[in-house]
CSV table of C-alpha atoms and ligand atoms in Angstrom, one decimal:
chain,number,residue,atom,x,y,z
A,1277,UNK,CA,-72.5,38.0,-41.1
A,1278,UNK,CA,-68.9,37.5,-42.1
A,1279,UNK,CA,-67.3,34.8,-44.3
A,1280,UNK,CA,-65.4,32.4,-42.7
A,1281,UNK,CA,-61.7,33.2,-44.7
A,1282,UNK,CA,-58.6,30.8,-44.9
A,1283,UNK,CA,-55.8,33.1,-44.2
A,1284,UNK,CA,-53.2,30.7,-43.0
A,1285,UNK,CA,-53.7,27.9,-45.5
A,1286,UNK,CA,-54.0,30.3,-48.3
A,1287,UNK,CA,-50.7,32.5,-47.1
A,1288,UNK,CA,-48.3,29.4,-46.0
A,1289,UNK,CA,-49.6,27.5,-49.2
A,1290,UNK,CA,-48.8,30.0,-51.6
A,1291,UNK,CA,-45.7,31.3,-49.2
A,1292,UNK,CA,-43.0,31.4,-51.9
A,1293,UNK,CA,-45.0,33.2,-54.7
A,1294,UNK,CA,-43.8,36.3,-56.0
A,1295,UNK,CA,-47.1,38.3,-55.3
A,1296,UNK,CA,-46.6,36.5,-51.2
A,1297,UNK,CA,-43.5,37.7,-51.4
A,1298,UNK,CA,-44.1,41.5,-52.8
A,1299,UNK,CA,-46.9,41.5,-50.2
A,1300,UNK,CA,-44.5,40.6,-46.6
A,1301,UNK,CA,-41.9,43.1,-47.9
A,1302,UNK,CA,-44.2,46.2,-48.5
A,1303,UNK,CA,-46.3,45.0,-45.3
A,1304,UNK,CA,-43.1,44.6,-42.8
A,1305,UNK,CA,-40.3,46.2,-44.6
A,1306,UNK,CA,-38.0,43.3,-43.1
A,1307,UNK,CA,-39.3,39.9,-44.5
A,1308,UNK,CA,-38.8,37.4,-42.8
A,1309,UNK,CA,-41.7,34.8,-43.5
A,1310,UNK,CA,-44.2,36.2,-40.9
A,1311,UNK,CA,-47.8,36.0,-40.9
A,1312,UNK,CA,-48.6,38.2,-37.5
A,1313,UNK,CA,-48.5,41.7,-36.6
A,1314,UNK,CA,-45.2,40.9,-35.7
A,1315,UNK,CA,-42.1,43.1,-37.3
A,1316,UNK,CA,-38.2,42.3,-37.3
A,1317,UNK,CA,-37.4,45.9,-34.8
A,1318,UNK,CA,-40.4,44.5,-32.4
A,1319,UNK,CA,-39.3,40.6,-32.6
A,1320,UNK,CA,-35.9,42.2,-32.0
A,1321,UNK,CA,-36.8,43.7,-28.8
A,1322,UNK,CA,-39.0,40.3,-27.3
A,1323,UNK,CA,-35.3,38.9,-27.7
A,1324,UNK,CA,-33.7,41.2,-25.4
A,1325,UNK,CA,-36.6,41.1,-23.1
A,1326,UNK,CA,-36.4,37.8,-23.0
A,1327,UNK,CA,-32.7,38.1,-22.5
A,1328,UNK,CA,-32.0,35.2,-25.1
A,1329,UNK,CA,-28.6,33.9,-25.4
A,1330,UNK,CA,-26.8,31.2,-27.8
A,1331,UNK,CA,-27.3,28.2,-25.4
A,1332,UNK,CA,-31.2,28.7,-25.1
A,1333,UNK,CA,-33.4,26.0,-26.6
A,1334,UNK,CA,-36.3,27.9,-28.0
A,1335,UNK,CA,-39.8,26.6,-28.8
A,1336,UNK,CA,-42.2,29.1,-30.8
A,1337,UNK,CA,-46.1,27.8,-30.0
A,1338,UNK,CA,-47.6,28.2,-33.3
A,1339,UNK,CA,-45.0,29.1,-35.7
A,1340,UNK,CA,-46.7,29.7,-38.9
A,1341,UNK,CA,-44.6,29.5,-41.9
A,1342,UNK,CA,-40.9,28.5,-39.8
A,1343,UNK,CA,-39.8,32.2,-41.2
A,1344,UNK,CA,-39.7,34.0,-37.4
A,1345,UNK,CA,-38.5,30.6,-35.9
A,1346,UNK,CA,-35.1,30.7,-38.4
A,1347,UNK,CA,-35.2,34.6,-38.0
A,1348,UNK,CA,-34.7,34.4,-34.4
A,1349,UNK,CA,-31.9,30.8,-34.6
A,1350,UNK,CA,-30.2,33.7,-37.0
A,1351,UNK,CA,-30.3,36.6,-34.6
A,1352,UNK,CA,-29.3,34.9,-31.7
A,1353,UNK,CA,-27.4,31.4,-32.6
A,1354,UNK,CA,-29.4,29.4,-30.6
A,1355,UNK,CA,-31.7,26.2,-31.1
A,1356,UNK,CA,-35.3,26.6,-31.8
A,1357,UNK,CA,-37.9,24.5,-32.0
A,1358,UNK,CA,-41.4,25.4,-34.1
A,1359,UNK,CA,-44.9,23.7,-33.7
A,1360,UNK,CA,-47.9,24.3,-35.7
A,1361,UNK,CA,-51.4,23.1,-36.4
A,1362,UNK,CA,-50.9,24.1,-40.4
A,1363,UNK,CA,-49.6,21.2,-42.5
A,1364,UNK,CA,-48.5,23.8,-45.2
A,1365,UNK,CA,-46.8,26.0,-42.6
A,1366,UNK,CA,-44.5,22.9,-41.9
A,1367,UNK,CA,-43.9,21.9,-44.5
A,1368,UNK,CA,-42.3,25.4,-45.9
A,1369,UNK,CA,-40.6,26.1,-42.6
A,1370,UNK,CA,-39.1,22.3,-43.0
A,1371,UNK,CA,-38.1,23.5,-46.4
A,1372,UNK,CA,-36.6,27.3,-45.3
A,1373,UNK,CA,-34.6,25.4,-43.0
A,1374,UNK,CA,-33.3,23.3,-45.5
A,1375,UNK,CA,-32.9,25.9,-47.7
A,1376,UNK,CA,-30.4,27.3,-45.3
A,1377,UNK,CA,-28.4,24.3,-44.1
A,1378,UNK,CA,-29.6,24.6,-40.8
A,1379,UNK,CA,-31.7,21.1,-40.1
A,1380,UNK,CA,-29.8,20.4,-37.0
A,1381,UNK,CA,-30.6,23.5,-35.1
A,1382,UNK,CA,-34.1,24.6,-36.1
A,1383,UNK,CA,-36.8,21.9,-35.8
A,1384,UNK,CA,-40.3,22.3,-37.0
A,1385,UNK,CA,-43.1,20.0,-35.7
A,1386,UNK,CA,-46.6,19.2,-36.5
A,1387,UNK,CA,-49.0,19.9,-33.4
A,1388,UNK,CA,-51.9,20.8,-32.2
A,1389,UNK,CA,-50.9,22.4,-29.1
A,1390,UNK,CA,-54.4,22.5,-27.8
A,1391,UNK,CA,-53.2,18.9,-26.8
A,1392,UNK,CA,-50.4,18.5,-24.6
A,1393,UNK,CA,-47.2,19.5,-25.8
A,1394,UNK,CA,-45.2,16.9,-27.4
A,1395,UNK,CA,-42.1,17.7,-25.2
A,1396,UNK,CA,-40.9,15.8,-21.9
A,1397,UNK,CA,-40.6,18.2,-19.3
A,1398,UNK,CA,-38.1,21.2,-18.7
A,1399,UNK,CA,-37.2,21.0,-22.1
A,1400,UNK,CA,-36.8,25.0,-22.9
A,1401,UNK,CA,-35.1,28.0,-21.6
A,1402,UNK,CA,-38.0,30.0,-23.4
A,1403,UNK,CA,-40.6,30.3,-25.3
A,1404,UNK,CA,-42.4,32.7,-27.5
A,1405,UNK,CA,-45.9,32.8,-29.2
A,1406,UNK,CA,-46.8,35.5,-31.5
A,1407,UNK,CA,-50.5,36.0,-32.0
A,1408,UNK,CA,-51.6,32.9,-31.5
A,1409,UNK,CA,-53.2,32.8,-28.2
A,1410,UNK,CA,-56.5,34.1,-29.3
A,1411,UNK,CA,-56.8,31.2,-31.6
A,1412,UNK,CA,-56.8,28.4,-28.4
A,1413,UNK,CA,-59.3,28.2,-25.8
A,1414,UNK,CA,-58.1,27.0,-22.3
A,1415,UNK,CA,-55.9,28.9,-22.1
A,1416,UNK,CA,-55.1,28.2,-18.2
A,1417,UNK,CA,-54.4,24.7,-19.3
A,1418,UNK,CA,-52.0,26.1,-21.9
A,1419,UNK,CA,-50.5,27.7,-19.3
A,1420,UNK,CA,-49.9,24.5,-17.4
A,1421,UNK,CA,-48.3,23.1,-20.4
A,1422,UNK,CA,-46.1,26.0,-21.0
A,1423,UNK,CA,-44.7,25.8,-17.5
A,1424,UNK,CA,-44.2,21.7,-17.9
A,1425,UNK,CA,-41.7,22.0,-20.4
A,1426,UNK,CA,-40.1,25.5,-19.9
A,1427,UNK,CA,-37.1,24.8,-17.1
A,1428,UNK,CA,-36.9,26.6,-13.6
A,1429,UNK,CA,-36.5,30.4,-14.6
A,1430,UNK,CA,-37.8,29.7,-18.0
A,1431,UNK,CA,-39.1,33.0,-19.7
A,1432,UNK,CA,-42.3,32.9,-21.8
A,1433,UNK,CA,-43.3,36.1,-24.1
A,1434,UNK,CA,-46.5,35.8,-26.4
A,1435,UNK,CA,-49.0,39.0,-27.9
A,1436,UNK,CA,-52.6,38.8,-27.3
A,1437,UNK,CA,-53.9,40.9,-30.6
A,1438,UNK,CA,-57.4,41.2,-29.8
A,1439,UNK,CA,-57.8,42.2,-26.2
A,1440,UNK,CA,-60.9,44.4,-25.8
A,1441,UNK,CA,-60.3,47.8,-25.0
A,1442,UNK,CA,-63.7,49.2,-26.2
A,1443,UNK,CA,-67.3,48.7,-27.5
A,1444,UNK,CA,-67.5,46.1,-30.6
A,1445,UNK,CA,-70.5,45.1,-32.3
A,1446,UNK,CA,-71.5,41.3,-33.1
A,1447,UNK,CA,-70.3,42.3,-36.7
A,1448,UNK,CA,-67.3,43.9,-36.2
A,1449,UNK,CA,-66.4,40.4,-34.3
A,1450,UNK,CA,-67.3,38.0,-36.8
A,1451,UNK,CA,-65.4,40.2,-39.6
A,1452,UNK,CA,-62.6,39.9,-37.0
A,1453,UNK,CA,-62.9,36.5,-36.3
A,1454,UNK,CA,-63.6,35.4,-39.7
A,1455,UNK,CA,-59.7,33.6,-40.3
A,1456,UNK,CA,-60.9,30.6,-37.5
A,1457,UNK,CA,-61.1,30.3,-33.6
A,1458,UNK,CA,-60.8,33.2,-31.5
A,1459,UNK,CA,-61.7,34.4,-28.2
A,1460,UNK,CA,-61.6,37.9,-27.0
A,1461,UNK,CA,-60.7,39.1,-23.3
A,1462,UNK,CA,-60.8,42.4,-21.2
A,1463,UNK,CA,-57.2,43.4,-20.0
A,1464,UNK,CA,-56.4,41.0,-16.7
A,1465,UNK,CA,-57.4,38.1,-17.3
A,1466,UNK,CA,-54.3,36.6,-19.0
A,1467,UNK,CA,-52.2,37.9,-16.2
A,1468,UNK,CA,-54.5,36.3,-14.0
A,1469,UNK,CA,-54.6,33.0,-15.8
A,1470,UNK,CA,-50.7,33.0,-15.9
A,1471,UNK,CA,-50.3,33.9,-11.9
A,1472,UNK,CA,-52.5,30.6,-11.1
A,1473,UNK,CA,-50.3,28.8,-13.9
A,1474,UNK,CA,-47.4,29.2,-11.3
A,1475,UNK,CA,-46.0,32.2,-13.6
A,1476,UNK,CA,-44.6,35.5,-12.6
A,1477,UNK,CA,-45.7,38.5,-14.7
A,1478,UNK,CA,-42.7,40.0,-15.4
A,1479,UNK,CA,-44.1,42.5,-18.3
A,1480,UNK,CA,-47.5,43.4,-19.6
A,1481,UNK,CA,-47.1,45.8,-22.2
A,1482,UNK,CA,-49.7,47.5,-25.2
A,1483,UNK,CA,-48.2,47.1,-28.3
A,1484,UNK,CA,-51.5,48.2,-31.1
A,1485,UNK,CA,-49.6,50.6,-32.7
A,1486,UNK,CA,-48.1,48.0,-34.4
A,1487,UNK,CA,-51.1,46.2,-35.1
A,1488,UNK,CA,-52.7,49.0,-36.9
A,1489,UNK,CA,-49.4,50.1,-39.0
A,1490,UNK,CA,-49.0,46.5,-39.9
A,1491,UNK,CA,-52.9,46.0,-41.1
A,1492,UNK,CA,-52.5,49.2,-43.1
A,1493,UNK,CA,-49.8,48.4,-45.1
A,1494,UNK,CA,-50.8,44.4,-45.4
A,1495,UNK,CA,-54.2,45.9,-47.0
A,1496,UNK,CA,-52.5,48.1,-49.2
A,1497,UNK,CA,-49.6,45.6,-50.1
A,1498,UNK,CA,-52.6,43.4,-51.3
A,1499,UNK,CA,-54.6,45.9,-52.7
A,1500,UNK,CA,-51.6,47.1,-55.8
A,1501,UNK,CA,-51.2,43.4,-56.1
A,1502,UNK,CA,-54.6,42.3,-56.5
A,1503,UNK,CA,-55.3,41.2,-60.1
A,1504,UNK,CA,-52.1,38.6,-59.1
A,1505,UNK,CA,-54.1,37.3,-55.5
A,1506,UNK,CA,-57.1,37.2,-57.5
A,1507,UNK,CA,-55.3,34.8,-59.7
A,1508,UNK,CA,-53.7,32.9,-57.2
A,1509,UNK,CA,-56.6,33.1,-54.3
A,1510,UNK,CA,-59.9,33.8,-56.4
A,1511,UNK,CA,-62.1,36.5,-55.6
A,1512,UNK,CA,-64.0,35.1,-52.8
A,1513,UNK,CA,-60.9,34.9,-50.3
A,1514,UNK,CA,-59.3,38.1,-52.1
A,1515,UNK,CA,-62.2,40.1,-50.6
A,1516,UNK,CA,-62.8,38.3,-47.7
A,1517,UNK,CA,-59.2,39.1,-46.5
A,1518,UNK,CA,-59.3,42.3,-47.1
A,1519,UNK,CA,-62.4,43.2,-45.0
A,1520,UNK,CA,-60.6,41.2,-42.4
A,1521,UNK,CA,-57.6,43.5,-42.8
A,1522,UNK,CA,-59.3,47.0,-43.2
A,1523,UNK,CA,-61.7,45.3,-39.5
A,1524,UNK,CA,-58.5,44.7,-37.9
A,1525,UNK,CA,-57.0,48.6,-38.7
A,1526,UNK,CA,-60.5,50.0,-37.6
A,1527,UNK,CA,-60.8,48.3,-34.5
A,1528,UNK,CA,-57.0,48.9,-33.4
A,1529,UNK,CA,-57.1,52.8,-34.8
A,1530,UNK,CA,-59.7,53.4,-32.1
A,1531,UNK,CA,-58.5,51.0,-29.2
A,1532,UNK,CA,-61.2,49.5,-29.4
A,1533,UNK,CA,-59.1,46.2,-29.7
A,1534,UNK,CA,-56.0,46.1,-28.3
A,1535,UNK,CA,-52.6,44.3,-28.5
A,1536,UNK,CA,-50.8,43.7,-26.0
A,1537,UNK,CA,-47.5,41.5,-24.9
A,1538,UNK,CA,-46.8,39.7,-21.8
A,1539,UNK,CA,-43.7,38.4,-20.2
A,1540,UNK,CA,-43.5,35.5,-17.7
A,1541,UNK,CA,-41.3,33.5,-15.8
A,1542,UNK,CA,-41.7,30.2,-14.2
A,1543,UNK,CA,-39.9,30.9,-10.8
A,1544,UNK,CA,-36.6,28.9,-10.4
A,1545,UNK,CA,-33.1,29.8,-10.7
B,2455,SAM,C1,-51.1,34.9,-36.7
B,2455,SAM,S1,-50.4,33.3,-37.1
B,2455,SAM,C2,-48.8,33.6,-36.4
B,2455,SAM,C3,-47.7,32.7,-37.0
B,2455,SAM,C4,-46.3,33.0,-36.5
B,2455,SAM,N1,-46.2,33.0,-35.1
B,2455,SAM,C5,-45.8,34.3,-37.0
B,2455,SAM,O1,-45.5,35.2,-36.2
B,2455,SAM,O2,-45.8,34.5,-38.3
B,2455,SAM,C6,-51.2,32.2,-36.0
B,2455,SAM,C7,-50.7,30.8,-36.1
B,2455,SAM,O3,-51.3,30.0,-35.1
B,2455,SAM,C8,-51.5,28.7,-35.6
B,2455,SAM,N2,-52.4,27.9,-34.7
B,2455,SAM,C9,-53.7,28.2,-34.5
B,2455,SAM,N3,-54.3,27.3,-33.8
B,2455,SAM,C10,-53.3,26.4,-33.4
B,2455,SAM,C11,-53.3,25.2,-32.7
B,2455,SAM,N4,-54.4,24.7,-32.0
B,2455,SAM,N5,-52.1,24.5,-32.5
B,2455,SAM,C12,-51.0,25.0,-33.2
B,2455,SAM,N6,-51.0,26.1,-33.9
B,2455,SAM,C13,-52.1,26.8,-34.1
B,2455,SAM,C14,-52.0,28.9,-37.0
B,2455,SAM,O4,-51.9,27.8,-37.8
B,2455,SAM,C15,-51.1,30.1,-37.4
B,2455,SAM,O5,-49.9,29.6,-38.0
């Protein structure tokens, strides 16, 4: 069986290295401080679906390093606010935003959003989460949370990257699984979770193409740099996140996982 691997701690903690740095460029051509499967043309388009403006407050549910919460304040001028579990993942998107003088628009917040949010209600035009779902269980109750502090009308867009799509052996899902908490669904269920949440499902959309590119070149990216993650990771974690990465590319190379993105709406004006 699998490894349990700390990719999060060990890719917000060493976020500012030069190898970290090397590896998000050749892995997403456009950096900007992600740790999904997430890239800037894709993020890009959630904004339009989401039909962001400059007077939306924004909250990203599990924003990893703060890199995709300033990304999208830049792209769109508009508020956003950024919670995570990861202490390190604050702490550089706290410094990123100082970095770039922009304190009083983009927030970042420590949270464990498998609690309720820490937000009074109607608090956000919108709200985005970008591969995190399959890291929280309840995800009904999530729901509930999501439409609490999202305003009448409120839009919320979030990827599911492990929705199965095919036949996956106990191994293949603990090599998958081996970066923390996950739970894997058939397509359905999330639509039907978010319907009883009170949501419209405006969009549900396969997006795995991206998932495997994004693996492949993340593995590769890793691979030319590895005597310098060796260094910085040791050997154990260096291999450990590369079978995770070379898993992932299988398993979305022959649908047998699947990423998807949804779209809903809490009904209002
Ligand atoms: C795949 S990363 C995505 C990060 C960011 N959205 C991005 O696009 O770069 C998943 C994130 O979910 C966060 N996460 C997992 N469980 C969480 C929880 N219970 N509460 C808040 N964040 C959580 C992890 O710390 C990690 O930063």
């Amino acid at each position: 069986m699998s490894q349990s691997v700390d990719l999060y701690g060990t890719a917000y903690g060493n976020f500012a290295t030069h190898a970290l740095e090397q590896v998000r460029r050749e892995t997403y051509g456009e950096d900007f401080g992600q740790s999904s499967w997430v890239t800037g043309q894709e993020y890009r388009r959630y904004f339009r679906l989401l039909g962001l403006r400059a007077t939306d407050h924004v909250l990203d549910v599990g924003c990893g390093s703060g890199g995709p919460a300033l990304f999208l304040a830049r792209e769109i001028g508009c508020p956003v606010t950024g919670v995570d579990i990861n202490e390190a993942g604050i702490r550089a998107g706290l410094a990123l935003a100082r970095e770039a003088g922009v304190q009083d628009k983009v927030h970042f917040r420590h949270a464990d959003v498998r609690e309720p949010l820490p937000f009074s209600d109607q608090a956000f035009d919108a709200l985005v989460c970008m591969d995190v779902m399959c890291h929280l269980p309840d995800r009904r109750r999530l729901f509930d949370e999501w439409r609490r502090v999202l305003r009448p009308g409120g839009r919320a867009l979030y990827t599911d990257p492990v929705v199965v799509t095919g036949l996956v052996s106990n191994e293949e899902l603990a090599t998958r699984s081996s970066t923390g908490y996950f739970e894997f669904g058939p397509p359905g269920v999330t639509e039907r979770l978010l319907r009883e949440a009170g949501f419209e499902v405006v969009l549900t959309e396969d997006v795995t193409d991206n998932e495997v590119e994004v693996s492949h070149r993340w593995h590769a990216a890793r691979q030319r740099l590895a005597a310098e993650l060796i260094w910085l990771e040791g050997e154990e974690t260096f291999a450990g996140l590369q079978r995770f990465l070379a898993a992932v590319h299988r398993l979305t190379a022959e649908r047998r996982l699947s990423r998807f993105v949804y779209l809903g709406r809490r009904p209002g004006p």
